Structure formats: C-alpha cells, structure tokens
C-alpha cells in the first residue's frame, strides 16, 4: 500500500511518511494508490469485534506492517481508553428505523476525539521511534483545538500550540483548551476571527525555513489518517445493526463542514460497507449543499450559526471527492482546482450533477430549524441533541428516503458543549462532571493581536524554553 496525491506530483510514499506529510507537498490531498476492498463474508466475520479490534483490522489494510501488530493494537487501545463508554461509540435507537451513533464520548465531548486521540498517540509513537521532535501547530474554531491538546498534553517529544479566536469559541471549548496546564501546551488567543487564525497558520506553514527549523506538523482534517480513523465508525455502525435489519444495507445522515466526516463514509462505502444513501447535512454555510443540489461549488457569505464547528466556507476535503469523481485522474483534479483558484467557483454539468447526486444527497439546515429539531426530539424521544447532531437529524427528516431501510444519524457533540444554543429553547441540562469541573479551574492563555510577528515571537519563545 502506497499513498499518492490527488494532484499527482508526490512520489508514492508509505503510511508513516504519509502521516507526517499531512498535506501533499504538491498542494494536493493524500489518498491511497488503490482503495482496499473487503468481501461481504469478511465483513460479516468482523461483526463480533470490539470497536478497537475493528479499527485494527481496517488500519491493517493500510499500514503496510510499518507498525508492528502489537504496537498498533496498543496505540488503538490507549487512544480509546479515555472514552467514557465501554462501547466507545454507543448507538441509541430512537425508533425501529432511526439510530443515533454517538461519537462524543471522548475526553472533549466531540467527534474530533475519535480521530485525534489516535493521531496524538501516533505522533508520540513516531517521535520516539524516529527520535524526532514534533511541534504541532494549528488553528481552531473550538473542537479540533480542544481535542488535539487533550491528545498530546504531557507527552514526551511533542509540543502543541493552538490559535483560537479570542471570545469566539463556546465557553466550554475555551475552558477545555485553556485549563490544561502541561508545559508542552501553548494557547494563543488571537484578537480576530477564525479565518485570521487560519491565515497566519497557512503563512507559517508556507514559510519553509521556519517550518523546517521548528519541525512543524499540522493536525487539521487534511491528514488522511484522520479520514481513515473516522471511516471505522461507518463499519461499526453497520455491524451494530441486527443482521436482519442490515441485510437491506444502511443509510447515514452526516453533519459535515470540511467534507471530512462524510468523506470518511464515502471511503467506507468504497471499501465495502453496504451504504445506500449518504445524506450530507450542513448548516446555513451551505456551499456543499449547493454543490450537490445545483452543481455549483462557490463560497458565499459567512454565517454564524448554532453549530459553529460547521461554519466553514471552503471544505478542505472536497478535493478528495473530486479526485474520485474524476475517475482517480490527478491531472483532471489539478486542473479543476486551478480553475477554482482563478474563477472562484466550479460549475458542473447536468450530467455530472446527476452522478454527484447518485453518490450523495444534501440538506441545509437553517438556524431556527436546528433549534426546532432539538425541541421536537427532546419532546418526542426525551433525547437531547446538540446543534450539530440536530443538523444531521433535520437532514434525515428533510432529505432522507425513509423507505430505504435503516438510518444512522451521526451525533457529533455532547449537548453540554453547546449549552448557549440549548438554553435558547428553554431546556436546562445537567453537565457531565468532567465539564462542570472545568468552570473552577484556572485558565492559561496568551492573548495576542492578529499579527504574524507577535505570534512568531511567542512561538520562538515557547520552542526555546521547551527545547
Ligand atoms: C468538526 C465537526 C463537524 C464537522 O466535521 P467535518 O470534518 O468538518 O466534516 C461536525 N460536528 C462537530 C461537533 C464537529 O466538531
């Protein structure tokens, strides 16, 4: 198994090199040379496996034995030992045909933990094996930063700096990041918005001497390992369904922003999970919904919504889908991305739109519809959804073909994380203890201006002290 770039200009590399590279050096995204497939019989054999053992099987198809079996098993075991459910990702059935897969039982109560807990351990493993220093640098709108910090705090050979927009993340998200006191963690709270943070990060990564000097690594959703780790829960959800039910295949409704969550489902389907509908759920930032419905991929005005982790204009994983849509043709993919860069949009023909709609359907959820869905499901099922998970459910209601077998809607965050929205509809919730206790802890962060030089100074000081 080798890995290549969607733009075709990265020589085939192995699993660990791919993990360390993150974004392809030609600006493309990394994909496997061929997607491994499994048979129905093999899939059935996996139905008795725990989440951890299932993940081991899926990863083994990709890792080329670069990580010895017992090491990989231990990495996986350690990564999910921090989850507060024995099933890791428990599934709740709301009725005979609608099931909710809860992806939020990790240490920061959002689905990012599913992939990042593992990636943090894998970074530490590689740092030790290769005797390398690893400095993780990233920007966050809230969930990714909290999860990434939690995954590497206190680990040897690895340091992390996360930029977040000052005052523009939820209260719980801020506390989850800034109450961590380990020496290898630096929180920079930037007087600006998320795009400003992202822009500075991009510039620092584009500065090759700086990047090389400090061994910078990214932790955003462009890393293929993150996509692969997320594909496992599509296998798991399918296999959790009773055999009779899953005989007809399964459908998913998927809250997505960066196209990461849904692309993982697309990958699982290519690998052999009998998935029929992939319903893509967006909030009012609906570039992906417009792409699927009208065949126009074009960023429009930014909306602040109740589901901020999906407030995204440009979906970084879109290019991965485009590559497969183009029949794995890297040249065609590169030329379409060039076109997007010069025109600011991509237009697809009617014939192409039909093919896209064959792969997935889409639904965009307005702010009030999101809150209404939370209220309705609380009343009807006594089940409290967070605003992101509610987008998934609203999309199932609005665009899922319910005559087509079982539906699994992905729940991506615990409602306590987004209490600001829940309170708007007059619902009071009891926080889990791990969240409640955050409110009493001292915070540690450095507030900086939206200026690259100031951030570079902070970073250099951090790296020097911790060398
Ligand atoms: C990140 C996130 C999403 C969207 O995931 P993508 O990788 O952008 O598709 C959905 N819900 C929550 C709670 C998230 O944190």
Short mmCIF file of C-alpha atoms and ligand atoms in Angstrom, two decimals:
data_model
loop_
_atom_site.label_atom_id
_atom_site.label_comp_id
_atom_site.label_asym_id
_atom_site.label_seq_id
_atom_site.Cartn_x
_atom_site.Cartn_y
_atom_site.Cartn_z
CA UNK A 1 0.00 0.00 0.00
CA UNK A 2 1.41 3.33 -1.10
CA UNK A 3 -0.06 6.79 -0.89
CA UNK A 4 -0.19 9.42 -3.61
CA UNK A 5 -1.53 12.94 -4.09
CA UNK A 6 -4.78 13.99 -5.75
CA UNK A 7 -2.63 16.28 -7.92
CA UNK A 8 -0.23 13.53 -8.92
CA UNK A 9 3.07 15.21 -8.02
CA UNK A 10 4.05 13.34 -4.88
CA UNK A 11 6.11 10.16 -5.37
CA UNK A 12 4.34 7.17 -3.77
CA UNK A 13 5.06 7.07 -0.02
CA UNK A 14 4.40 4.69 2.85
CA UNK A 15 2.00 5.02 5.77
CA UNK A 16 4.19 6.86 8.29
CA UNK A 17 5.64 9.25 5.72
CA UNK A 18 2.11 9.98 4.60
CA UNK A 19 1.05 10.62 8.20
CA UNK A 20 3.94 13.05 8.73
CA UNK A 21 3.43 14.84 5.41
CA UNK A 22 -0.21 15.77 6.12
CA UNK A 23 -0.99 17.97 3.13
CA UNK A 24 0.63 16.74 -0.08
CA UNK A 25 3.80 18.66 -0.94
CA UNK A 26 2.28 19.49 -4.33
CA UNK A 27 -0.68 21.17 -2.59
CA UNK A 28 -2.96 18.18 -3.19
CA UNK A 29 -4.51 15.81 -0.69
CA UNK A 30 -3.10 12.39 0.04
CA UNK A 31 -5.10 9.30 -0.96
CA UNK A 32 -4.27 5.59 -1.14
CA UNK A 33 -2.99 4.39 -4.52
CA UNK A 34 -5.92 1.98 -4.56
CA UNK A 35 -8.68 1.64 -2.00
CA UNK A 36 -8.57 -1.84 -0.47
CA UNK A 37 -11.90 -3.66 -0.50
CA UNK A 38 -13.24 -6.36 1.75
CA UNK A 39 -15.76 -9.06 0.92
CA UNK A 40 -19.21 -9.45 2.44
CA UNK A 41 -18.01 -12.63 4.15
CA UNK A 42 -15.06 -10.82 5.74
CA UNK A 43 -17.32 -8.01 6.84
CA UNK A 44 -19.64 -10.48 8.49
CA UNK A 45 -16.71 -12.00 10.37
CA UNK A 46 -15.95 -8.58 11.79
CA UNK A 47 -19.41 -8.24 13.33
CA UNK A 48 -18.31 -9.64 16.70
CA UNK A 49 -15.29 -7.38 17.04
CA UNK A 50 -14.97 -4.61 19.59
CA UNK A 51 -14.53 -1.09 18.24
CA UNK A 52 -10.79 -1.32 18.91
CA UNK A 53 -10.35 -4.67 17.16
CA UNK A 54 -12.37 -3.48 14.20
CA UNK A 55 -10.16 -0.40 13.92
CA UNK A 56 -7.11 -2.64 13.99
CA UNK A 57 -8.46 -4.67 11.05
CA UNK A 58 -9.30 -1.58 8.99
CA UNK A 59 -5.94 0.06 9.67
CA UNK A 60 -4.05 -3.12 8.89
CA UNK A 61 -5.24 -2.79 5.29
CA UNK A 62 -3.30 0.49 5.07
CA UNK A 63 -0.28 0.37 7.37
CA UNK A 64 1.99 -1.94 5.32
CA UNK A 65 3.19 -3.53 8.55
CA UNK A 66 5.14 -0.34 9.19
CA UNK A 67 3.77 -0.52 12.73
CA UNK A 68 4.19 -3.96 14.32
CA UNK A 69 0.88 -5.59 15.25
CA UNK A 70 1.28 -5.33 18.99
CA UNK A 71 2.28 -1.66 18.78
CA UNK A 72 -0.71 -0.81 16.62
CA UNK A 73 -3.06 -2.68 18.95
CA UNK A 74 -1.63 -0.81 21.94
CA UNK A 75 -1.89 2.57 20.21
CA UNK A 76 -5.55 1.89 19.49
CA UNK A 77 -6.22 0.54 22.98
CA UNK A 78 -4.64 3.60 24.63
CA UNK A 79 -6.49 6.00 22.35
CA UNK A 80 -9.95 4.80 23.33
CA UNK A 81 -9.22 4.07 26.99
CA UNK A 82 -10.02 7.75 27.57
CA UNK A 83 -13.59 7.35 26.28
CA UNK A 84 -16.35 7.22 28.86
CA UNK A 85 -18.42 4.49 27.23
CA UNK A 86 -17.47 0.79 27.22
CA UNK A 87 -18.71 0.59 23.60
CA UNK A 88 -16.50 3.61 22.73
CA UNK A 89 -19.19 4.89 20.34
CA UNK A 90 -22.58 3.72 21.61
CA UNK A 91 -25.61 3.54 19.33
CA UNK A 92 -29.06 4.53 20.55
CA UNK A 93 -32.20 3.51 18.67
CA UNK A 94 -34.86 6.22 18.69
CA UNK A 95 -37.32 4.04 16.78
CA UNK A 96 -37.24 0.94 14.55
CA UNK A 97 -35.61 2.70 11.66
CA UNK A 98 -33.68 5.62 13.16
CA UNK A 99 -30.49 5.09 15.12
CA UNK A 100 -28.10 7.65 16.54
CA UNK A 101 -24.42 6.81 16.70
CA UNK A 102 -22.87 8.89 19.48
CA UNK A 103 -19.38 9.99 18.51
CA UNK A 104 -18.92 12.28 21.51
CA UNK A 105 -17.81 10.10 24.41
CA UNK A 106 -14.16 11.11 24.19
CA UNK A 107 -12.36 13.44 26.62
CA UNK A 108 -13.52 16.66 24.92
CA UNK A 109 -17.08 15.52 24.16
CA UNK A 110 -16.95 15.98 20.40
CA UNK A 111 -16.36 13.67 17.47
CA UNK A 112 -12.89 15.07 16.77
CA UNK A 113 -11.65 12.88 19.62
CA UNK A 114 -12.35 9.74 17.59
CA UNK A 115 -9.51 10.51 15.19
CA UNK A 116 -7.33 12.92 17.18
CA UNK A 117 -6.85 10.78 20.28
CA UNK A 118 -5.31 8.20 17.99
CA UNK A 119 -3.30 10.73 15.98
CA UNK A 120 -1.82 12.23 19.15
CA UNK A 121 -0.64 8.81 20.26
CA UNK A 122 0.68 8.06 16.80
CA UNK A 123 2.66 11.33 16.73
CA UNK A 124 4.19 10.48 20.10
CA UNK A 125 4.98 6.96 18.87
CA UNK A 126 6.70 8.25 15.73
CA UNK A 127 8.57 10.94 17.69
CA UNK A 128 10.00 8.23 19.92
CA UNK A 129 10.72 5.67 17.18
CA UNK A 130 12.43 8.15 14.88
CA UNK A 131 13.87 10.27 17.68
CA UNK A 132 12.16 13.33 16.19
CA UNK A 133 10.85 16.49 17.77
CA UNK A 134 7.27 17.16 16.74
CA UNK A 135 5.69 20.57 17.09
CA UNK A 136 2.01 20.61 16.33
CA UNK A 137 0.68 23.96 15.23
CA UNK A 138 -2.94 24.62 14.35
CA UNK A 139 -5.89 26.99 14.32
CA UNK A 140 -9.27 26.04 15.69
CA UNK A 141 -12.83 27.24 15.80
CA UNK A 142 -13.10 25.22 19.01
CA UNK A 143 -13.43 21.45 18.82
CA UNK A 144 -10.26 20.49 16.96
CA UNK A 145 -8.02 22.52 19.29
CA UNK A 146 -9.51 21.10 22.46
CA UNK A 147 -9.26 17.59 21.13
CA UNK A 148 -5.72 17.96 19.79
CA UNK A 149 -4.47 19.45 23.07
CA UNK A 150 -6.08 16.66 25.04
CA UNK A 151 -4.46 14.08 22.78
CA UNK A 152 -0.85 15.20 23.32
CA UNK A 153 -0.78 17.00 26.67
CA UNK A 154 2.13 15.86 28.80
CA UNK A 155 3.54 13.59 26.08
CA UNK A 156 7.26 13.42 25.53
CA UNK A 157 8.90 14.69 22.32
CA UNK A 158 5.86 16.63 21.27
CA UNK A 159 4.60 20.17 21.77
CA UNK A 160 1.42 21.84 20.69
CA UNK A 161 0.39 25.42 20.01
CA UNK A 162 -3.20 26.21 19.11
CA UNK A 163 -4.55 29.57 17.93
CA UNK A 164 -8.18 30.31 18.63
CA UNK A 165 -10.21 33.46 18.03
CA UNK A 166 -10.48 35.36 21.32
CA UNK A 167 -14.05 35.26 22.66
CA UNK A 168 -15.40 33.48 19.58
CA UNK A 169 -15.40 29.89 20.76
CA UNK A 170 -18.02 28.43 23.11
CA UNK A 171 -17.34 28.83 26.84
CA UNK A 172 -16.79 25.10 27.31
CA UNK A 173 -14.49 24.89 24.29
CA UNK A 174 -12.39 27.74 25.66
CA UNK A 175 -12.15 26.11 29.08
CA UNK A 176 -11.25 22.75 27.60
CA UNK A 177 -8.26 24.31 25.87
CA UNK A 178 -7.08 26.85 28.41
CA UNK A 179 -7.38 24.90 31.66
CA UNK A 180 -4.71 22.46 30.50
CA UNK A 181 -1.54 23.34 32.42
CA UNK A 182 1.05 21.00 30.88
CA UNK A 183 4.32 22.65 29.81
CA UNK A 184 4.06 21.30 26.27
CA UNK A 185 0.84 23.24 25.57
CA UNK A 186 0.56 26.86 24.41
CA UNK A 187 -2.80 28.52 23.80
CA UNK A 188 -2.73 31.73 21.80
CA UNK A 189 -5.98 33.64 21.93
CA UNK A 190 -6.00 35.88 18.86
CA UNK A 191 -7.85 39.19 18.63
CA UNK A 192 -9.50 38.28 15.34
CA UNK A 193 -11.75 35.62 13.85
CA UNK A 194 -11.11 32.02 12.89
CA UNK A 195 -10.14 32.92 9.31
CA UNK A 196 -7.44 35.27 10.67
CA UNK A 197 -6.00 32.43 12.78
CA UNK A 198 -6.14 30.06 9.83
CA UNK A 199 -4.42 32.61 7.59
CA UNK A 200 -1.49 33.02 9.97
CA UNK A 201 -1.08 29.26 10.24
CA UNK A 202 -1.08 28.95 6.45
CA UNK A 203 1.62 31.59 6.18
CA UNK A 204 3.77 29.90 8.82
CA UNK A 205 3.48 26.53 7.07
CA UNK A 206 4.31 28.15 3.73
CA UNK A 207 7.49 29.60 5.29
CA UNK A 208 9.63 26.51 4.61
CA UNK A 209 12.75 27.57 6.62
CA UNK A 210 10.57 28.31 9.66
CA UNK A 211 8.56 25.12 9.24
CA UNK A 212 11.71 23.01 8.92
CA UNK A 213 13.61 24.71 11.74
CA UNK A 214 10.82 24.02 14.22
CA UNK A 215 9.60 20.66 12.83
CA UNK A 216 6.05 21.91 12.43
CA UNK A 217 3.21 19.41 11.91
CA UNK A 218 -0.45 20.04 11.21
CA UNK A 219 -3.43 18.43 12.88
CA UNK A 220 -6.32 19.55 10.67
CA UNK A 221 -8.63 17.36 8.68
CA UNK A 222 -6.42 17.17 5.61
CA UNK A 223 -4.46 14.29 7.14
CA UNK A 224 -5.56 11.01 5.60
CA UNK A 225 -5.06 9.19 8.92
CA UNK A 226 -7.85 11.28 10.35
CA UNK A 227 -10.17 10.29 7.49
CA UNK A 228 -9.25 6.64 7.87
CA UNK A 229 -9.84 6.66 11.63
CA UNK A 230 -13.28 8.14 11.00
CA UNK A 231 -14.17 5.54 8.37
CA UNK A 232 -14.10 2.89 11.11
CA UNK A 233 -17.34 4.10 12.71
CA UNK A 234 -19.23 3.52 9.49
CA UNK A 235 -18.20 -0.14 9.63
CA UNK A 236 -19.04 -0.22 13.31
CA UNK A 237 -22.50 1.35 12.99
CA UNK A 238 -23.41 -1.04 10.18
CA UNK A 239 -22.26 -4.05 12.19
CA UNK A 240 -24.12 -2.93 15.32
CA UNK A 241 -27.44 -3.22 13.50
CA UNK A 242 -29.25 -6.56 13.80
CA UNK A 243 -28.38 -8.87 10.90
CA UNK A 244 -31.96 -8.80 9.59
CA UNK A 245 -32.00 -5.03 9.52
CA UNK A 246 -28.60 -4.55 7.93
CA UNK A 247 -29.32 -7.16 5.23
CA UNK A 248 -31.01 -4.31 3.33
CA UNK A 249 -27.98 -2.05 3.66
CA UNK A 250 -27.74 1.11 5.72
CA UNK A 251 -28.12 4.85 5.24
CA UNK A 252 -26.29 7.64 7.02
CA UNK A 253 -27.07 11.25 7.79
CA UNK A 254 -23.86 13.17 8.41
CA UNK A 255 -23.21 16.64 9.85
CA UNK A 256 -20.25 17.95 7.92
CA UNK A 257 -18.32 21.17 7.34
CA UNK A 258 -14.93 20.36 5.89
CA UNK A 259 -16.32 17.36 3.99
CA UNK A 260 -14.23 15.19 6.36
CA UNK A 261 -16.98 13.38 8.19
CA UNK A 262 -18.87 12.49 5.03
CA UNK A 263 -15.77 11.66 3.01
CA UNK A 264 -14.92 9.04 5.62
CA UNK A 265 -18.32 7.48 4.90
CA UNK A 266 -17.67 7.61 1.18
CA UNK A 267 -14.38 5.79 1.79
CA UNK A 268 -16.08 3.13 3.94
CA UNK A 269 -18.58 2.58 1.15
CA UNK A 270 -15.80 2.13 -1.42
CA UNK A 271 -14.17 -0.37 0.94
CA UNK A 272 -17.29 -2.49 1.02
CA UNK A 273 -19.74 -1.29 3.67
CA UNK A 274 -23.19 -1.62 2.01
CA UNK A 275 -24.14 2.04 2.35
CA UNK A 276 -27.05 3.24 0.23
CA UNK A 277 -27.68 6.91 0.96
CA UNK A 278 -25.10 9.33 2.28
CA UNK A 279 -27.08 12.38 3.35
CA UNK A 280 -24.86 15.41 3.80
CA UNK A 281 -26.08 17.84 6.47
CA UNK A 282 -24.86 21.43 6.51
CA UNK A 283 -25.97 24.50 8.42
CA UNK A 284 -26.55 27.90 6.76
CA UNK A 285 -22.97 27.79 5.47
CA UNK A 286 -24.21 25.58 2.69
CA UNK A 287 -21.54 25.53 -0.03
CA UNK A 288 -21.60 21.72 -0.05
CA UNK A 289 -25.37 21.52 -0.25
CA UNK A 290 -25.38 23.91 -3.22
CA UNK A 291 -22.66 21.86 -4.86
CA UNK A 292 -24.71 18.67 -4.63
CA UNK A 293 -28.08 20.24 -5.45
CA UNK A 294 -27.05 22.63 -8.24
CA UNK A 295 -23.55 21.60 -9.23
CA UNK A 296 -22.06 24.95 -8.22
CA UNK A 297 -19.11 24.95 -5.83
CA UNK A 298 -18.75 28.54 -4.76
CA UNK A 299 -18.13 30.14 -1.35
CA UNK A 300 -20.74 32.72 -0.31
CA UNK A 301 -21.19 34.99 2.72
CA UNK A 302 -20.19 33.63 6.11
CA UNK A 303 -22.96 32.88 8.64
CA UNK A 304 -22.50 32.49 12.39
CA UNK A 305 -24.76 29.61 13.41
CA UNK A 306 -25.65 27.49 16.44
CA UNK A 307 -23.33 24.81 15.06
CA UNK A 308 -20.04 26.77 14.86
CA UNK A 309 -17.88 23.72 14.17
CA UNK A 310 -19.58 23.52 10.78
CA UNK A 311 -19.26 27.25 9.99
CA UNK A 312 -16.91 26.63 7.10
CA UNK A 313 -16.65 28.26 3.69
CA UNK A 314 -14.09 26.14 1.91
CA UNK A 315 -14.24 22.42 2.53
CA UNK A 316 -10.68 21.11 2.52
CA UNK A 317 -11.66 17.50 1.84
CA UNK A 318 -13.73 18.40 -1.19
CA UNK A 319 -10.70 17.79 -3.39
CA UNK A 320 -10.55 14.16 -2.28
CA UNK A 321 -14.07 13.59 -3.54
CA UNK A 322 -13.30 15.46 -6.74
CA UNK A 323 -10.40 13.10 -7.38
CA UNK A 324 -12.63 10.01 -7.21
CA UNK A 325 -15.38 11.79 -9.10
CA UNK A 326 -12.81 12.35 -11.89
CA UNK A 327 -12.08 8.62 -12.00
CA UNK A 328 -8.86 8.99 -9.96
CA UNK A 329 -7.44 11.27 -12.62
CA UNK A 330 -4.90 13.54 -10.90
CA UNK A 331 -4.41 15.78 -13.92
CA UNK A 332 -8.11 16.50 -14.23
CA UNK A 333 -8.32 17.14 -10.48
CA UNK A 334 -5.36 19.52 -10.50
CA UNK A 335 -6.78 21.42 -13.44
CA UNK A 336 -10.19 21.79 -11.80
CA UNK A 337 -8.55 23.07 -8.60
CA UNK A 338 -6.56 25.55 -10.70
CA UNK A 339 -9.79 26.66 -12.28
CA UNK A 340 -11.37 27.11 -8.85
CA UNK A 341 -8.42 29.24 -7.81
CA UNK A 342 -8.71 31.51 -10.82
CA UNK A 343 -12.53 31.70 -11.16
CA UNK A 344 -13.51 31.43 -7.50
CA UNK A 345 -16.05 28.75 -8.41
CA UNK A 346 -16.57 25.44 -10.14
CA UNK A 347 -19.59 24.63 -12.28
CA UNK A 348 -20.65 21.06 -13.02
CA UNK A 349 -22.77 19.95 -15.99
CA UNK A 350 -26.26 18.44 -15.64
CA UNK A 351 -24.87 15.00 -16.40
CA UNK A 352 -22.23 15.49 -13.69
CA UNK A 353 -24.80 16.71 -11.17
CA UNK A 354 -26.75 13.50 -11.73
CA UNK A 355 -23.62 11.49 -10.95
CA UNK A 356 -22.91 13.55 -7.83
CA UNK A 357 -26.48 13.03 -6.65
CA UNK A 358 -26.03 9.34 -7.16
CA UNK A 359 -23.22 9.46 -4.57
CA UNK A 360 -24.96 11.68 -2.02
CA UNK A 361 -27.92 13.87 -1.22
CA UNK A 362 -27.75 17.09 0.73
CA UNK A 363 -29.77 19.29 3.01
CA UNK A 364 -29.03 22.67 4.53
CA UNK A 365 -30.45 23.38 7.98
CA UNK A 366 -31.47 26.90 8.97
CA UNK A 367 -30.85 28.25 12.49
CA UNK A 368 -34.47 28.06 13.62
CA UNK A 369 -34.96 24.63 12.04
CA UNK A 370 -31.96 23.45 14.02
CA UNK A 371 -33.43 24.64 17.32
CA UNK A 372 -36.90 23.28 16.40
CA UNK A 373 -35.36 19.87 15.77
CA UNK A 374 -33.69 19.85 19.19
CA UNK A 375 -37.00 20.74 20.82
CA UNK A 376 -39.03 18.20 18.83
CA UNK A 377 -36.66 15.34 19.57
CA UNK A 378 -36.48 16.27 23.24
CA UNK A 379 -40.30 16.21 23.41
CA UNK A 380 -40.80 13.14 21.22
CA UNK A 381 -37.97 10.88 22.39
CA UNK A 382 -36.66 12.58 25.52
CA UNK A 383 -33.33 12.70 23.68
CA UNK A 384 -31.25 15.86 23.78
CA UNK A 385 -29.34 16.65 20.59
CA UNK A 386 -26.57 19.20 20.32
CA UNK A 387 -26.97 21.70 17.42
CA UNK A 388 -24.54 19.81 15.13
CA UNK A 389 -26.22 16.46 15.71
CA UNK A 390 -29.56 18.21 15.19
CA UNK A 391 -28.44 19.23 11.70
CA UNK A 392 -27.91 15.54 10.95
CA UNK A 393 -31.38 14.66 12.21
CA UNK A 394 -33.01 17.58 10.37
CA UNK A 395 -31.34 16.43 7.15
CA UNK A 396 -32.60 12.90 7.71
CA UNK A 397 -36.09 14.32 8.19
CA UNK A 398 -35.83 16.66 5.23
CA UNK A 399 -33.92 14.67 2.63
CA UNK A 400 -33.57 11.03 3.69
CA UNK A 401 -35.53 8.44 1.73
CA UNK A 402 -37.11 6.62 4.66
CA UNK A 403 -38.42 3.71 2.59
CA UNK A 404 -34.92 2.54 2.01
CA UNK A 405 -34.00 0.73 5.22
CA UNK A 406 -32.29 1.70 8.45
CA UNK A 407 -30.87 5.17 9.00
CA UNK A 408 -27.96 6.04 11.24
CA UNK A 409 -27.66 9.71 12.10
CA UNK A 410 -24.26 10.72 13.45
CA UNK A 411 -24.25 12.69 16.72
CA UNK A 412 -21.05 14.71 16.72
CA UNK A 413 -21.06 16.60 20.02
CA UNK A 414 -22.45 16.39 23.54
CA UNK A 415 -25.19 18.99 24.11
CA UNK A 416 -23.34 20.40 27.15
CA UNK A 417 -20.68 21.71 24.82
CA UNK A 418 -23.17 23.99 23.13
CA UNK A 419 -25.35 24.99 26.05
CA UNK A 420 -25.64 28.56 24.67
CA UNK A 421 -27.95 27.22 21.94
CA UNK A 422 -29.80 24.71 24.11
CA UNK A 423 -30.72 27.45 26.59
CA UNK A 424 -32.36 29.47 23.81
CA UNK A 425 -35.17 26.93 23.66
CA UNK A 426 -35.61 26.89 27.41
CA UNK A 427 -34.04 23.49 28.05
CA UNK A 428 -31.88 23.20 31.14
CA UNK A 429 -29.36 20.41 31.13
CA UNK A 430 -27.13 18.87 33.73
CA UNK A 431 -23.49 18.96 32.71
CA UNK A 432 -21.29 15.88 32.90
CA UNK A 433 -18.89 16.15 35.81
CA UNK A 434 -15.82 16.48 33.55
CA UNK A 435 -17.35 19.60 32.02
CA UNK A 436 -18.75 21.01 35.26
CA UNK A 437 -15.37 20.91 36.96
CA UNK A 438 -13.75 22.97 34.20
CA UNK A 439 -15.52 26.08 35.48
CA UNK A 440 -13.47 26.06 38.69
CA UNK A 441 -10.06 25.62 37.07
CA UNK A 442 -7.64 28.48 36.38
CA UNK A 443 -7.12 29.34 32.72
CA UNK A 444 -3.81 29.78 30.97
CA UNK A 445 -3.59 31.51 27.63
CA UNK A 446 -1.74 34.35 25.96
CA UNK A 447 -3.87 36.99 24.27
CA UNK A 448 -2.18 38.27 21.12
CA UNK A 449 -3.02 40.68 18.35
CA UNK A 450 -3.85 39.44 14.91
CA UNK A 451 -0.25 39.99 13.80
CA UNK A 452 2.06 37.32 12.48
CA UNK A 453 5.22 38.84 14.03
CA UNK A 454 3.73 38.78 17.53
CA UNK A 455 2.73 35.15 17.10
CA UNK A 456 6.15 34.18 15.76
CA UNK A 457 7.76 35.79 18.84
CA UNK A 458 5.50 33.75 21.13
CA UNK A 459 6.27 30.56 19.25
CA UNK A 460 10.02 31.07 19.25
CA UNK A 461 9.95 31.68 22.97
CA UNK A 462 7.82 28.56 23.54
CA UNK A 463 10.07 26.37 21.42
CA UNK A 464 13.23 27.75 23.08
CA UNK A 465 12.03 27.21 26.61
CA UNK A 466 10.94 23.69 25.81
CA UNK A 467 13.92 22.61 23.75
C1 LIG B 1 -15.78 19.17 13.14
C2 LIG B 1 -17.20 18.91 13.48
C3 LIG B 1 -18.16 18.59 12.49
C4 LIG B 1 -17.85 18.55 11.02
O1 LIG B 1 -16.82 17.67 10.66
P1 LIG B 1 -16.04 17.82 9.26
O2 LIG B 1 -14.77 17.10 9.46
O3 LIG B 1 -15.85 19.27 9.07
O4 LIG B 1 -16.91 17.20 8.24
C5 LIG B 1 -19.45 18.33 12.92
N1 LIG B 1 -19.81 18.41 14.22
C6 LIG B 1 -18.92 18.74 15.18
C7 LIG B 1 -19.38 18.82 16.59
C8 LIG B 1 -17.59 18.98 14.85
O5 LIG B 1 -16.72 19.30 15.83
#
